[in-house]
Short mmCIF file of C-alpha atoms in Angstrom, two decimals:
data_model
loop_
_atom_site.label_atom_id
_atom_site.label_comp_id
_atom_site.label_asym_id
_atom_site.label_seq_id
_atom_site.Cartn_x
_atom_site.Cartn_y
_atom_site.Cartn_z
CA MET A 1363 101.78 117.50 118.82
CA PHE A 1364 102.81 113.94 117.98
CA ALA A 1365 104.70 111.21 119.81
CA CYS A 1366 106.63 108.39 118.21
CA LEU A 1367 106.92 105.11 120.04
CA LEU A 1368 110.04 103.21 119.07
CA ILE A 1369 110.77 99.75 120.42
CA ASP A 1370 114.01 98.66 118.88
CA HIS A 1371 115.01 94.98 118.99
CA LEU A 1372 111.39 94.06 119.72
CA GLY A 1373 112.02 90.46 118.66
CA VAL A 1374 114.93 90.00 121.07
CA LYS A 1375 113.09 91.76 123.91
CA ALA A 1376 110.04 89.55 123.32
CA GLU A 1377 112.17 86.39 123.38
CA ILE A 1378 113.92 87.46 126.60
CA ASN A 1379 110.54 88.20 128.18
CA ARG A 1380 109.39 84.69 127.29
CA ASN A 1381 112.64 83.05 128.29
CA PRO A 1382 114.48 85.18 130.91
CA GLN A 1383 117.52 82.89 130.74
CA LEU A 1384 118.39 84.64 127.46
CA ALA A 1385 118.93 87.96 129.27
CA GLY A 1386 122.50 89.25 128.89
CA LYS A 1387 123.32 86.67 126.20
CA PRO A 1388 124.17 87.42 122.55
CA VAL A 1389 120.77 86.44 121.16
CA VAL A 1390 120.48 86.23 117.37
CA ILE A 1391 117.09 85.67 115.73
CA ALA A 1392 117.55 84.13 112.29
CA ARG A 1393 115.02 83.90 109.49
CA ALA A 1394 115.15 81.78 106.36
CA SER A 1395 114.88 83.27 102.91
CA GLY A 1396 114.90 80.45 100.38
CA SER A 1397 117.87 78.24 101.17
CA ARG A 1398 119.78 81.04 102.96
CA ARG A 1399 119.35 82.33 106.48
CA PHE A 1400 119.65 85.92 107.55
CA VAL A 1401 119.71 87.80 110.85
CA MET A 1402 116.26 89.18 111.64
CA ASP A 1403 117.24 90.79 114.94
CA ALA A 1404 120.14 90.61 117.37
CA SER A 1405 120.72 91.77 120.93
CA PRO A 1406 123.33 94.48 121.58
CA HIS A 1407 125.46 91.77 123.26
CA ALA A 1408 125.96 90.10 119.86
CA ALA A 1409 128.88 92.34 118.89
CA GLY A 1410 129.22 93.07 115.18
CA VAL A 1411 125.92 91.42 114.25
CA GLU A 1412 123.44 93.56 112.31
CA PRO A 1413 119.90 92.77 111.13
CA GLY A 1414 119.85 91.70 107.48
CA MET A 1415 123.32 90.14 107.66
CA PRO A 1416 123.75 86.52 106.39
CA LEU A 1417 123.69 84.16 109.36
CA ALA A 1418 127.06 82.61 108.42
CA ASP A 1419 128.72 86.06 108.63
CA ALA A 1420 126.99 86.77 111.92
CA LEU A 1421 128.21 83.49 113.44
CA SER A 1422 131.75 84.12 112.29
CA ARG A 1423 131.66 87.51 114.04
CA CYS A 1424 129.95 86.30 117.19
CA LYS A 1425 130.87 82.68 117.92
CA THR A 1426 128.93 82.56 121.20
CA ALA A 1427 125.64 83.66 119.59
CA VAL A 1428 122.49 81.99 120.92
CA LEU A 1429 120.33 81.25 117.91
CA VAL A 1430 116.57 81.64 118.24
CA GLU A 1431 113.88 80.75 115.69
CA PRO A 1432 111.70 83.77 114.86
CA ASP A 1433 108.14 83.89 116.14
CA PRO A 1434 106.57 86.81 114.24
CA VAL A 1435 103.05 85.92 115.40
CA TYR A 1436 104.16 86.40 119.01
CA TYR A 1437 106.05 89.64 118.26
CA HIS A 1438 103.07 91.15 116.42
CA SER A 1439 100.66 90.05 119.12
CA LEU A 1440 102.88 91.65 121.81
CA PHE A 1441 103.09 94.88 119.81
CA ASP A 1442 99.35 94.84 119.17
CA GLN A 1443 98.65 94.50 122.89
CA THR A 1444 100.96 97.47 123.53
CA LEU A 1445 99.12 99.61 120.99
CA LEU A 1446 95.75 98.60 122.45
CA ALA A 1447 97.00 99.75 125.87
CA ILE A 1448 98.01 103.12 124.38
CA GLU A 1449 94.64 103.44 122.66
CA ALA A 1450 93.03 102.79 126.03
CA ILE A 1451 94.39 106.13 127.31
CA GLY A 1452 92.30 107.75 124.59
CA ALA A 1453 94.96 108.30 121.94
CA ASP A 1454 94.74 107.82 118.18
CA VAL A 1455 97.53 105.43 117.17
CA GLU A 1456 99.02 104.84 113.74
CA GLU A 1457 100.93 101.58 113.40
CA GLY A 1458 104.20 101.74 111.50
CA ASP A 1459 106.72 98.95 111.08
CA LEU A 1460 106.96 96.36 113.84
CA GLY A 1461 108.03 98.26 116.95
CA GLN A 1462 107.16 101.72 115.67
CA ALA A 1463 103.93 103.70 116.09
CA TYR A 1464 102.74 107.30 116.07
CA VAL A 1465 100.40 108.81 118.62
CA ARG A 1466 98.49 112.08 118.40
CA LEU A 1467 98.88 113.94 121.69
CA THR A 1468 97.01 117.12 120.83
CA GLY A 1469 93.76 117.39 122.74
CA LEU A 1470 94.63 114.74 125.31
CA GLU A 1471 96.59 116.98 127.69
CA LEU A 1472 93.49 118.29 129.44
CA LEU A 1473 92.16 114.79 129.86
CA HIS A 1474 95.34 113.72 131.66
CA GLY A 1475 96.08 116.92 133.59
CA GLY A 1476 98.87 118.29 131.44
CA GLU A 1477 101.40 117.04 128.94
CA SER A 1478 103.78 115.56 131.50
CA HIS A 1479 101.00 113.43 132.98
CA LEU A 1480 99.93 112.39 129.49
CA ILE A 1481 103.46 111.26 128.64
CA ALA A 1482 103.65 109.41 131.95
CA SER A 1483 100.37 107.57 131.14
CA PHE A 1484 101.71 106.82 127.68
CA LEU A 1485 104.93 105.35 129.09
CA ALA A 1486 103.01 103.40 131.71
CA ALA A 1487 100.94 101.78 128.94
CA VAL A 1488 104.05 100.19 127.42
CA PRO A 1489 105.46 97.14 129.26
CA ILE A 1490 108.71 98.17 130.92
CA HIS A 1491 110.64 95.18 129.57
CA LEU A 1492 110.17 96.53 126.03
CA ALA A 1493 112.28 99.60 126.99
CA PRO A 1494 110.44 102.00 124.64
CA ARG A 1495 111.97 105.15 123.28
CA ILE A 1496 109.60 108.04 122.93
CA GLY A 1497 110.08 111.11 120.78
CA ILE A 1498 107.81 114.13 120.84
CA GLY A 1499 107.58 116.70 118.10
CA PRO A 1500 105.24 118.98 116.18
CA ASN A 1501 104.89 116.43 113.36
CA LYS A 1502 105.42 112.72 112.71
CA PHE A 1503 108.92 113.01 111.28
CA SER A 1504 110.29 115.25 114.05
CA ALA A 1505 108.82 112.85 116.63
CA THR A 1506 110.50 109.90 114.88
CA VAL A 1507 113.88 111.61 114.80
CA ALA A 1508 113.49 112.61 118.45
CA ALA A 1509 112.72 108.99 119.36
CA HIS A 1510 115.93 107.86 117.66
CA GLN A 1511 117.89 110.49 119.60
CA GLY A 1512 116.37 109.63 122.97
CA ARG A 1513 117.12 106.94 125.50
CA ALA A 1514 114.79 104.17 126.66
CA GLY A 1515 112.15 105.41 129.07
CA LYS A 1516 113.22 109.08 128.74
CA PRO A 1517 111.02 111.07 126.37
CA TYR A 1518 113.02 113.26 124.01
CA ARG A 1519 111.51 116.42 122.62
CA SER A 1520 112.40 117.97 119.29
CA PRO A 1521 112.24 121.76 118.68
CA ASP A 1522 108.83 123.15 117.75
CA GLU A 1523 109.64 125.66 115.01
CA SER A 1524 110.56 124.52 111.49
CA ASP A 1525 113.77 126.63 111.40
CA ASP A 1526 114.94 125.08 114.67
CA LEU A 1527 113.93 121.66 113.39
CA ALA A 1528 116.06 122.09 110.26
CA ARG A 1529 119.05 122.90 112.49
CA PHE A 1530 118.20 119.90 114.72
CA PHE A 1531 118.15 117.57 111.68
CA ALA A 1532 121.19 119.07 109.94
CA THR A 1533 123.88 116.74 111.29
CA LEU A 1534 121.69 113.62 111.48
CA PRO A 1535 122.03 110.78 108.95
CA VAL A 1536 119.74 110.41 105.92
CA GLU A 1537 118.87 106.90 107.07
CA LEU A 1538 116.24 108.46 109.35
CA LEU A 1539 114.20 109.62 106.36
CA PRO A 1540 111.07 107.53 105.68
CA VAL A 1541 112.10 106.46 102.17
CA PRO A 1542 113.07 103.03 100.79
CA TRP A 1543 116.62 101.83 101.25
CA THR A 1544 117.17 102.06 97.48
CA THR A 1545 116.64 105.83 97.77
CA ILE A 1546 119.04 106.00 100.72
CA ALA A 1547 121.62 104.10 98.62
CA ARG A 1548 121.14 106.62 95.80
CA LEU A 1549 121.56 109.52 98.23
CA HIS A 1550 124.82 107.93 99.37
CA SER A 1551 125.97 107.52 95.77
CA PHE A 1552 125.53 111.29 95.37
CA GLY A 1553 127.64 111.83 98.51
CA LEU A 1554 124.59 112.94 100.53
CA ARG A 1555 124.90 111.50 104.02
CA THR A 1556 123.32 114.07 106.33
CA MET A 1557 119.96 115.77 106.24
CA GLY A 1558 121.72 119.14 106.28
CA GLN A 1559 123.30 118.28 102.92
CA ILE A 1560 119.84 117.54 101.51
CA ALA A 1561 118.47 120.80 102.95
CA SER A 1562 121.17 122.70 101.02
CA LEU A 1563 119.66 121.45 97.73
CA SER A 1564 116.68 123.08 96.08
CA LEU A 1565 113.29 121.42 95.94
CA GLY A 1566 113.42 121.36 92.13
CA VAL A 1567 116.72 119.48 92.03
CA LEU A 1568 115.52 116.84 94.49
CA GLN A 1569 112.17 116.49 92.75
CA ALA A 1570 113.81 116.13 89.35
CA GLN A 1571 116.03 113.33 90.61
CA PHE A 1572 113.79 111.46 93.05
CA GLY A 1573 110.25 112.38 91.97
CA PRO A 1574 107.63 112.59 94.76
CA GLU A 1575 110.13 111.14 97.25
CA GLY A 1576 112.47 114.05 96.50
CA ARG A 1577 109.71 116.50 97.34
CA LEU A 1578 108.95 114.64 100.57
CA MET A 1579 112.63 114.63 101.59
CA ALA A 1580 113.07 118.33 100.75
CA ARG A 1581 110.14 119.22 102.98
CA LEU A 1582 111.01 116.88 105.85
CA VAL A 1583 114.59 118.07 106.23
CA ARG A 1584 113.26 121.65 106.44
CA GLY A 1585 111.01 120.65 109.32
CA ILE A 1586 107.82 120.55 107.23
CA ASP A 1587 105.76 117.38 107.51
CA ASP A 1588 102.07 117.61 106.73
CA ARG A 1589 101.47 113.86 106.61
CA VAL A 1590 98.37 113.17 108.65
CA LEU A 1591 98.09 110.51 111.29
CA MET A 1592 96.15 107.50 110.05
CA PRO A 1593 94.65 105.84 113.13
CA ARG A 1594 94.41 102.05 113.23
CA ARG A 1595 91.15 100.55 112.08
CA HIS A 1596 89.51 98.07 114.35
CA ASP A 1597 87.55 95.69 112.23
CA GLU A 1598 84.86 93.65 113.81
CA GLU A 1599 85.93 90.06 114.35
CA VAL A 1600 84.89 86.94 116.18
CA VAL A 1601 87.58 84.97 118.01
CA GLU A 1602 87.30 81.50 119.47
CA SER A 1603 90.09 79.42 120.96
CA LEU A 1604 90.78 76.17 122.72
CA ALA A 1605 93.74 74.51 124.44
CA PHE A 1606 94.63 70.85 123.94
CA PRO A 1607 95.44 68.85 127.10
CA ASP A 1608 98.37 67.29 125.20
CA PRO A 1609 100.11 68.54 122.03
CA VAL A 1610 98.19 67.32 118.97
CA ALA A 1611 99.95 66.41 115.74
CA THR A 1612 97.16 64.49 113.97
CA ILE A 1613 95.43 66.52 111.26
CA GLY A 1614 92.12 64.73 111.95
CA ILE A 1615 92.02 65.99 115.55
CA VAL A 1616 93.06 69.48 114.46
CA LEU A 1617 90.20 69.52 111.93
CA THR A 1618 87.72 68.36 114.54
CA ALA A 1619 88.90 71.20 116.78
CA VAL A 1620 88.53 73.67 113.91
CA GLU A 1621 85.00 72.42 113.24
CA ASN A 1622 84.16 72.92 116.89
CA LEU A 1623 85.62 76.45 116.90
CA LEU A 1624 83.71 77.29 113.72
CA ALA A 1625 80.46 76.11 115.27
CA ARG A 1626 81.09 78.36 118.28
CA ALA A 1627 82.08 81.30 116.09
CA PHE A 1628 79.05 81.09 113.80
CA ASP A 1629 76.84 80.73 116.85
CA HIS A 1630 78.12 84.07 118.11
CA THR A 1631 75.49 86.81 118.25
CA ARG A 1632 77.72 89.13 116.20
CA LEU A 1633 77.63 86.68 113.29
CA ARG A 1634 73.90 85.97 113.33
CA GLY A 1635 72.63 86.35 109.78
CA ARG A 1636 75.96 87.73 108.65
CA SER A 1637 78.94 86.35 106.73
CA ALA A 1638 82.70 86.38 107.14
CA ARG A 1639 85.19 86.78 104.32
CA VAL A 1640 88.45 85.95 106.12
CA CYS A 1641 89.38 83.17 108.50
CA THR A 1642 92.68 83.15 110.38
CA ILE A 1643 93.85 80.10 112.29
CA GLU A 1644 96.72 80.44 114.72
CA GLY A 1645 98.31 77.69 116.72
CA ALA A 1646 100.85 77.52 119.54
CA VAL A 1647 103.24 74.84 118.30
CA PHE A 1648 105.03 72.61 120.80
CA ARG A 1649 108.67 73.78 121.11
CA ALA A 1650 108.48 75.78 117.88
CA PRO A 1651 107.38 79.23 116.73
CA ALA A 1652 103.67 79.89 116.51
CA TRP A 1653 101.87 78.94 113.30
CA ARG A 1654 99.39 81.11 111.41
CA LYS A 1655 97.25 80.48 108.37
CA ARG A 1656 95.04 83.13 106.79
CA MET A 1657 92.33 82.10 104.35
CA VAL A 1658 90.25 84.41 102.20
CA PHE A 1659 86.97 82.91 101.05
CA LYS A 1660 85.90 83.42 97.46
CA GLU A 1661 82.67 84.88 98.75
CA PRO A 1662 81.58 85.76 102.28
CA LEU A 1663 80.42 82.60 104.03
CA GLY A 1664 77.57 82.63 106.46
CA ASN A 1665 77.53 79.05 107.67
CA ARG A 1666 80.04 76.74 109.25
CA THR A 1667 79.64 73.86 106.80
CA LYS A 1668 80.82 75.86 103.80
CA ALA A 1669 83.58 77.54 105.81
CA PHE A 1670 84.78 74.20 107.17
CA SER A 1671 84.89 72.71 103.69
CA VAL A 1672 87.28 75.47 102.54
CA ILE A 1673 89.41 75.30 105.69
CA ARG A 1674 89.67 71.50 105.56
CA THR A 1675 90.91 71.58 101.96
CA THR A 1676 93.49 74.24 102.86
CA LEU A 1677 94.75 72.53 106.01
CA GLU A 1678 94.98 69.13 104.37
CA GLY A 1679 97.22 70.71 101.75
CA ALA A 1680 99.29 72.71 104.25
CA PRO A 1681 99.05 71.14 107.72
CA PRO A 1682 100.50 72.75 110.88
CA PRO A 1683 104.31 72.43 111.13
CA GLY A 1684 104.23 70.54 114.45
CA ALA A 1685 102.17 69.42 117.40
CA LEU A 1686 99.66 72.06 118.49
CA GLU A 1687 99.11 73.06 122.09
CA GLU A 1688 96.51 75.73 121.44
CA LEU A 1689 94.30 76.73 118.54
CA ARG A 1690 92.71 80.09 117.86
CA LEU A 1691 90.24 80.83 115.09
CA THR A 1692 89.36 84.37 114.02
CA LEU A 1693 86.61 85.28 111.57
CA SER A 1694 87.02 88.79 110.20
CA ALA A 1695 85.94 91.05 107.31
CA ILE A 1696 82.38 90.47 108.47
CA THR A 1697 79.73 91.66 106.06
CA GLY A 1698 76.36 93.10 106.84
CA GLU A 1699 74.76 90.85 104.26
CA GLY A 1700 71.60 89.18 105.48
CA GLY A 1701 70.70 87.31 102.33
CA LYS A 1702 71.79 87.09 98.75
CA GLN A 1703 69.54 88.42 96.04
CA GLU A 1704 70.54 87.43 92.51
CA SER A 1705 70.06 90.10 89.88
CA LEU A 1706 67.58 89.61 87.08
CA PHE A 1707 69.65 91.43 84.49
CA SER A 1708 72.83 89.82 83.23
CA ASP A 1709 74.83 93.07 82.92
CA VAL A 1710 74.11 93.94 86.56
CA ARG A 1711 75.19 90.42 87.54
CA ARG A 1712 78.40 90.81 85.59
CA GLN A 1713 79.13 94.09 87.40
CA GLU A 1714 78.40 92.45 90.75
CA ASN A 1715 80.70 89.53 89.94
CA LEU A 1716 83.48 91.92 88.99
CA THR A 1717 83.00 93.97 92.15
CA GLU A 1718 83.07 90.78 94.16
CA ALA A 1719 86.28 89.59 92.46
CA ILE A 1720 87.97 92.93 93.15
CA ARG A 1721 86.97 92.86 96.82
CA GLN A 1722 88.39 89.36 97.07
CA LEU A 1723 91.70 90.37 95.46
CA LYS A 1724 91.98 93.40 97.74
CA GLU A 1725 91.38 91.27 100.81
CA ARG A 1726 93.89 88.65 99.71
CA PHE A 1727 96.74 90.94 98.64
CA GLY A 1728 96.00 93.88 100.93
CA MET A 1729 96.11 96.40 98.11
CA GLN A 1730 93.86 97.81 95.46
CA ALA A 1731 93.58 95.33 92.59
CA PRO A 1732 95.28 96.57 89.41
CA ILE A 1733 92.06 96.49 87.40
CA TYR A 1734 91.28 99.31 85.01
CA HIS A 1735 88.55 100.23 82.62
CA ILE A 1736 88.74 102.35 79.51
CA ARG A 1737 87.25 105.83 79.72
CA GLU A 1738 86.97 108.51 77.08
CA VAL A 1739 88.96 111.52 78.24
CA GLU A 1740 89.14 113.91 75.28
CA PRO A 1741 87.31 112.03 72.50
CA TRP A 1742 87.46 115.15 70.33
CA SER A 1743 91.27 115.36 70.44
CA ARG A 1744 93.17 114.97 67.19
CA LEU A 1745 96.00 113.34 69.21
CA PRO A 1746 94.97 109.67 69.58
CA GLU A 1747 96.75 109.18 72.92
CA ARG A 1748 94.56 111.83 74.51
CA ARG A 1749 91.21 110.36 73.52
CA LYS A 1750 91.02 107.42 75.94
CA ALA A 1751 92.72 106.44 79.19
CA LEU A 1752 92.84 103.51 81.56
CA VAL A 1753 91.16 104.50 84.81
CA PRO A 1754 91.42 102.41 88.01
CA PHE A 1755 88.20 100.49 88.48
CA ALA A 1756 86.37 101.63 91.59
CA PRO A 1757 83.70 99.11 92.63
CA MET B 437 124.11 111.27 82.48
CA VAL B 438 121.43 111.59 85.14
CA LYS B 439 118.46 109.32 84.64
CA ALA B 440 114.92 110.66 84.77
CA PRO B 441 113.30 109.86 88.09
CA GLY B 442 110.70 107.69 86.36
CA ALA B 443 108.37 107.55 89.31
CA ALA B 444 106.24 104.41 89.28
CA GLN B 445 102.68 104.91 88.11
CA GLY B 446 100.32 104.32 90.97
CA LEU B 447 96.86 102.94 90.70
CA SER B 448 95.51 106.44 91.17
CA THR B 449 96.97 107.71 87.93
CA LEU B 450 95.32 107.79 84.52
CA ARG B 451 97.16 105.75 81.94
CA PRO B 452 96.76 107.08 78.42
CA LEU B 453 95.93 104.54 75.75
CA ASN B 454 97.51 104.50 72.31
CA SER B 455 100.71 106.23 73.40
CA PRO B 456 103.11 106.66 70.46
CA GLU B 457 106.02 104.22 70.26
CA HIS B 458 109.37 105.22 68.88
CA VAL B 459 110.29 103.51 65.58
CA ASN B 460 113.28 103.76 63.27
CA VAL B 461 112.32 105.01 59.85
CA GLN B 462 114.44 105.71 56.83
CA ALA B 463 112.93 108.42 54.69
CA LYS B 464 113.58 109.66 51.15
CA ASN B 465 112.67 113.30 50.57
CA GLY B 466 110.48 113.24 53.66
CA TRP B 467 108.61 110.08 52.59
CA PRO B 468 109.14 106.92 54.70
CA SER B 469 110.73 104.01 52.81
CA THR B 470 111.75 101.44 55.46
CA LEU B 471 110.47 100.90 58.96
CA GLN B 472 111.92 99.09 61.96
CA VAL B 473 109.80 98.50 65.04
CA ARG B 474 111.69 97.85 68.26
CA GLY B 475 112.93 94.25 68.49
CA ALA B 476 111.88 93.35 64.94
CA ALA B 477 113.61 93.24 61.59
CA SER B 478 113.52 96.23 59.27
CA ARG B 479 110.66 96.13 56.71
CA GLU B 480 110.15 97.86 53.38
CA ILE B 481 107.19 100.17 53.02
CA ALA B 482 105.30 98.89 49.99
CA SER B 483 102.95 101.85 49.67
CA ILE B 484 101.72 104.95 51.44
CA GLU B 485 97.94 104.80 51.60
CA ASP B 486 97.20 108.13 53.23
CA VAL B 487 98.92 111.25 54.58
CA TRP B 488 97.56 113.89 56.95
CA ARG B 489 98.95 116.58 59.19
CA VAL B 490 98.01 117.40 62.77
CA GLU B 491 98.88 120.76 64.32
CA GLU B 492 97.75 121.26 67.89
CA GLU B 493 98.51 123.63 70.72
CA TRP B 494 100.10 126.22 68.47
CA TRP B 495 99.90 128.70 71.35
CA ARG B 496 102.41 126.76 73.45
CA ASP B 497 106.20 127.04 73.34
CA ALA B 498 106.38 123.51 71.96
CA PRO B 499 103.35 123.01 69.72
CA VAL B 500 102.46 119.50 68.53
CA VAL B 501 103.12 119.18 64.81
CA ARG B 502 102.89 115.71 63.29
CA THR B 503 102.65 114.32 59.80
CA TYR B 504 100.84 110.99 59.84
CA PHE B 505 101.32 108.29 57.18
CA GLU B 506 99.14 105.25 56.81
CA VAL B 507 101.56 102.75 55.32
CA LEU B 508 101.36 99.23 53.94
CA LEU B 509 104.44 97.10 54.71
CA ASP B 510 105.84 94.46 52.38
CA THR B 511 104.40 91.85 54.76
CA GLY B 512 100.92 93.18 54.09
CA ARG B 513 100.60 94.78 57.52
CA ARG B 514 98.94 98.19 57.67
CA MET B 515 100.33 100.73 60.18
CA ALA B 516 99.98 104.37 61.13
CA ILE B 517 103.26 106.17 61.70
CA PHE B 518 104.03 109.84 62.13
CA PHE B 519 106.92 112.24 62.04
CA ASP B 520 107.03 114.55 65.05
CA HIS B 521 108.39 117.83 63.73
CA GLY B 522 109.13 119.16 67.23
CA LYS B 523 111.25 116.18 68.22
CA SER B 524 112.41 115.24 64.71
CA SER B 525 111.55 111.62 65.44
CA TRP B 526 109.34 108.91 63.98
CA TYR B 527 106.66 107.10 65.96
CA SER B 528 104.06 104.44 65.33
CA GLN B 529 100.61 104.74 66.79
CA ARG B 530 97.57 102.48 66.79
CA HIS B 531 94.31 103.98 65.74
CA GLY B 532 96.13 107.03 64.44
#
């Protein structure tokens, strides 16, 4: 059994929590994209305003809108704290988009004295001002759909059997399917607007038109979802922070503070004899959204002097956007490396350098680096295209 | 016309090397005479250096039957092209 936690309008709810005077007002959070500004989130009081809409359109529809600068660092931190609280009740949690997460309930009922008590603990773990919607179902998709159907604070349960699920989904819109919006637009162009309409099509037809996504959709609308829950990974990290007595705008003072934080971080017992690959610096900016800078070192660094040299160069090139009230430094992607032994043989060194470069790319871009090597597949084949193939390089 | 889904190749997939590329060929009595590679001007085939035939997977519904030609263009460039008898189309291929 799975539960889906859905906190819609998380940005607006977070802003109201921080500034209660915004409650009941048509709050619009705008984000910049190039020279244009778009609506990131809007409260239900901002009539006619939808996320993704150009800000100019939104303001013409809602003239009394209260504009708020986005603070994604704060929203993510609030959501992260919520997920940590849910994990504290013993649940595995998979993080989805901001405001959405999946929780595996199976096996926890006995621990909490029954499913109703478990759901109650789950709800109690989420701050009440976030007004979470909770859906419960036999798989991730049914739980998501149930969450969209439910009301804040009232868990909504989907049917358990796949036949009943298919009937439950039949009249619901295709927008609930976990596929990109381009696929949704294509479904619309075919006149497919409800999941029941998709269920009336054969798997082959959907697969031929949409590839793997077609297969996924065909299965989901029939109540079949075998996607497993991928619990969040908690990487080891070292965090140090300090608060300035007065907001600091001088880069020299900020760098001194960073040097101090680095000294404390590298003095931490968890970092003794080890190295860190990633450094994240976050700052609470005076009367502005929080600032965040993530730096990936070319190689794991095990002492503060080298780390500070990299950070100083980065911050001098891209200083904080305003006066800082607080500074937080996090060292993560900590290696178990105690020392560095150079290889005697040049080919081994080359392999190590390549492996190192791939690790660095993966850390920086958050995805597997598109690096391939050539492998013989069917060298005996008389068809040249079958003899060799590009295979993803696995370090 | 419904487009093929054309699912993006992920990093987990194998990417074949030396895939054939479609080319426009004018042939006289089955022998190629001019060749046009996509995006380039049409070239005369100065000479045919070699010819061989490949027949594979004869047990399938659509066996692979190709006649390869190693040709020398009027520019001096050497290329391997083949006629796919199943698809009735011409292709160029490196390391043919």
